[in-house]
Amino acid sequence: MGAPGAEFAARFGAPATHGARAPGRVNLIGEHVDYEGYAVLPMAVALETWVCVRRAPAGAEAGVLVVANADGAQYPEVELPADPGARVDRERHSWANYFQAGYKGVFEHLRREGRPAPEPYGLQVMVRGRVPAGSGLSSSSALVVASAAAVAAVHGLEFSRQEIAEFTRVCEQHVGTMSGGMDQAISVMGEQGLAKLIEFGPVRASDVILPPGCAFVIANSLTVSKKAETAAGRYNLRVLECRLAAVLLAIALGTPPEEAAASVQVLKDVEAALGAAGKRVGDLLHDAPYSLVEVEGLLGASIEAVAGADFLPSVRAAAEFGGFKLRQRAEHVYSEAQRVLRFRDLCNSSASSSAASGETLAALGKMMDESHASCSVQYECSSPELEELTGLARELGALGARLTGAGWGGCMVALVKEGDVGPYIQALKDRFFQKRVASGELDASDLDSVVFATGPCPGASWGRMTTAGALES
Ligand code: NG1
């Protein structure tokens, strides 16, 4: 399924002039560490989102963005102002918020860079997404990246891949999650046949050659993770807990509270000082959840003053959950960051052999299992369905299995020997999915889209569209 060219012409009466496609991704290892400044190891997948655009003709639509979707029944058409300054309405969780975030991002980037911005004109837009929403494969970033790239193309703007990766990370935050940057980066920088180590500050991607003889199987737990809607008590709360843990670690290491709050943003900022002092997280942070009173007492300031008012909903959510689990969150981040580098090193060192040894694959699988356990126990971002699925995945012979993406639902990724893929997928269908078909939760015709093997795919492309509805090469 390619560009929604026919749908565009049917809705707007003329072909699209510009377009972009951007893929979703599967993260092989490195969960919830990107927003703490650490590297992640994803690959782009074959599921992608298309955004086709055309400048609105003079008249009624000249000052608006008419944003339509090829699946109009599920994603109804939305009209937005053609004004990059217009606020994204976070309280109304519309699918088109992601388009608007990408649209704003283009102009905000130009402004930050001090580059001249073109007059923003009205646009006709048609979207088609094949990345399942809320599945942990980053449908949100695929849409933000494709939107930004298409908007840039129709305004005649040229950006590097790195620029797009940087500014789409920032602009996706308009939707309401304090996104870390992995998804946008791999969606733009993905390459056929290569996983990538993505590092931040500035964002950059280096090749990771996956060992020959192995395959990655993605399976959807069928519980949708509504990231934007649940951000206050889940994703954003974790970002806040990490920030608080980082500042309290710095204070425990002797930095005065005010200085720590000003200079420490993420856990990576205190890693060196921890190492230099020969301390571990568990030496400095206690196991029991921290109450608001205790945290603010240690900070010598309100959380709002330290982290900003955007986190107030998360502060309220933490009170409901019984406090902030700072030690557990920090331990997850530091251990996961190390697993990413060990995983990368092992992949690259086995790249020269014609088939990876059983030992190598077993070691990679073990790291994936450890990553999952840490996500589940320390970071508490798994779900009963993901536990069932990853447990079954191992029982059925996967060398390792873990949730992928933010968690709380969505997909898992399992490492499987290449030769075992067919029977393995069939066994997963029989043991996990068939009963869901029987209960009506899943349509039998969707079986192949909820469990499949994939290799690394190319990142986004964009530009002018041919009249036949393809991107000009
Ligand atoms: P999902 O929700 O799977 O797209 C999110 C973040 C990532 C990263 C992962 C957890 C966004 C757009 N993406 O991914 O940056 O933090 O969670 O590793 O918020």
GROMACS .gro file of N, CA and C and ligand atoms in nm, residues 25 27 30-35 40 135-141 172 177-184 225 227 235 404-407, ligand 1:
model
  115
   25ARG      N    1   0.902   0.198   1.370
   25ARG     CA    2   1.027   0.133   1.407
   25ARG      C    3   1.001   0.027   1.513
   27ASN      N    4   1.217  -0.105   1.843
   27ASN     CA    5   1.338  -0.082   1.921
   27ASN      C    6   1.388  -0.218   1.969
   30GLY      N    7   1.706  -0.083   2.459
   30GLY     CA    8   1.728   0.056   2.500
   30GLY      C    9   1.595   0.127   2.522
   31GLU      N   10   1.519   0.078   2.622
   31GLU     CA   11   1.385   0.135   2.643
   31GLU      C   12   1.385   0.238   2.754
   32HIS      N   13   1.319   0.349   2.728
   32HIS     CA   14   1.307   0.458   2.825
   32HIS      C   15   1.445   0.509   2.870
   33VAL      N   16   1.535   0.517   2.777
   33VAL     CA   17   1.664   0.578   2.809
   33VAL      C   18   1.695   0.698   2.720
   34ASP      N   19   1.621   0.710   2.607
   34ASP     CA   20   1.655   0.821   2.515
   34ASP      C   21   1.635   0.956   2.580
   35TYR      N   22   1.526   0.972   2.657
   35TYR     CA   23   1.504   1.103   2.719
   35TYR      C   24   1.597   1.126   2.838
   40VAL      N   25   2.009   0.439   2.200
   40VAL     CA   26   1.910   0.333   2.181
   40VAL      C   27   1.945   0.257   2.053
  135SER      N   28   0.079   0.081   1.930
  135SER     CA   29   0.133  -0.054   1.933
  135SER      C   30   0.280  -0.058   1.974
  136GLY      N   31   0.337   0.059   2.004
  136GLY     CA   32   0.479   0.062   2.040
  136GLY      C   33   0.570   0.061   1.919
  137LEU      N   34   0.511   0.076   1.800
  137LEU     CA   35   0.595   0.080   1.679
  137LEU      C   36   0.606   0.223   1.625
  138SER      N   37   0.560   0.315   1.708
  138SER     CA   38   0.575   0.457   1.682
  138SER      C   39   0.500   0.510   1.562
  139SER      N   40   0.372   0.482   1.561
  139SER     CA   41   0.286   0.542   1.458
  139SER      C   42   0.287   0.694   1.474
  140SER      N   43   0.299   0.741   1.597
  140SER     CA   44   0.293   0.886   1.621
  140SER      C   45   0.410   0.955   1.551
  141SER      N   46   0.530   0.904   1.570
  141SER     CA   47   0.645   0.972   1.509
  141SER      C   48   0.646   0.955   1.358
  172GLU      N   49   0.709   1.708   1.845
  172GLU     CA   50   0.611   1.606   1.888
  172GLU      C   51   0.566   1.631   2.031
  177THR      N   52   0.343   1.446   2.507
  177THR     CA   53   0.438   1.356   2.570
  177THR      C   54   0.578   1.415   2.558
  178MET      N   55   0.658   1.392   2.661
  178MET     CA   56   0.792   1.452   2.665
  178MET      C   57   0.891   1.362   2.590
  179SER      N   58   0.854   1.333   2.469
  179SER     CA   59   0.924   1.238   2.383
  179SER      C   60   1.077   1.250   2.382
  180GLY      N   61   1.142   1.132   2.371
  180GLY     CA   62   1.288   1.130   2.383
  180GLY      C   63   1.368   1.149   2.256
  181GLY      N   64   1.312   1.118   2.140
  181GLY     CA   65   1.385   1.142   2.017
  181GLY      C   66   1.423   1.018   1.937
  182MET      N   67   1.413   0.900   1.998
  182MET     CA   68   1.450   0.778   1.925
  182MET      C   69   1.365   0.758   1.799
  183ASP      N   70   1.234   0.774   1.814
  183ASP     CA   71   1.143   0.731   1.707
  183ASP      C   72   1.156   0.819   1.584
  184GLN      N   73   1.165   0.950   1.610
  184GLN     CA   74   1.178   1.042   1.498
  184GLN      C   75   1.312   1.018   1.428
  225SER      N   76  -0.179   0.106   2.364
  225SER     CA   77  -0.119   0.194   2.464
  225SER      C   78  -0.145   0.338   2.421
  227LYS      N   79  -0.069   0.658   2.448
  227LYS     CA   80   0.041   0.731   2.513
  227LYS      C   81   0.005   0.875   2.550
  235TYR      N   82   0.403   0.781   3.086
  235TYR     CA   83   0.526   0.826   3.021
  235TYR      C   84   0.586   0.950   3.088
  404THR      N   85   0.857  -0.363   2.334
  404THR     CA   86   0.930  -0.266   2.254
  404THR      C   87   0.851  -0.137   2.250
  405GLY      N   88   0.919  -0.024   2.262
  405GLY     CA   89   0.850   0.105   2.268
  405GLY      C   90   0.817   0.139   2.412
  406ALA      N   91   0.722   0.229   2.427
  406ALA     CA   92   0.694   0.278   2.562
  406ALA      C   93   0.637   0.170   2.654
  407GLY      N   94   0.568   0.071   2.599
  407GLY     CA   95   0.510  -0.034   2.683
  407GLY      C   96   0.368  -0.002   2.727
  474NG1     P1   97   0.655   0.482   2.159
  474NG1     O1   98   0.548   0.521   2.254
  474NG1     O2   99   0.670   0.339   2.149
  474NG1     O3  100   0.642   0.547   2.028
  474NG1     C1  101   0.813   0.620   2.330
  474NG1     C2  102   0.893   0.745   2.294
  474NG1     C3  103   1.041   0.713   2.269
  474NG1     C4  104   1.100   0.630   2.380
  474NG1     C5  105   1.010   0.508   2.406
  474NG1     C6  106   1.056   0.425   2.522
  474NG1     C7  107   0.765   0.915   2.174
  474NG1     C8  108   0.729   0.969   2.042
  474NG1     N1  109   0.840   0.806   2.174
  474NG1     O4  110   0.798   0.537   2.218
  474NG1     O5  111   1.111   0.834   2.252
  474NG1     O6  112   1.118   0.706   2.495
  474NG1     O7  113   0.876   0.548   2.433
  474NG1     O8  114   1.184   0.377   2.500
  474NG1     O9  115   0.728   0.970   2.277
   0.00000   0.00000   0.00000
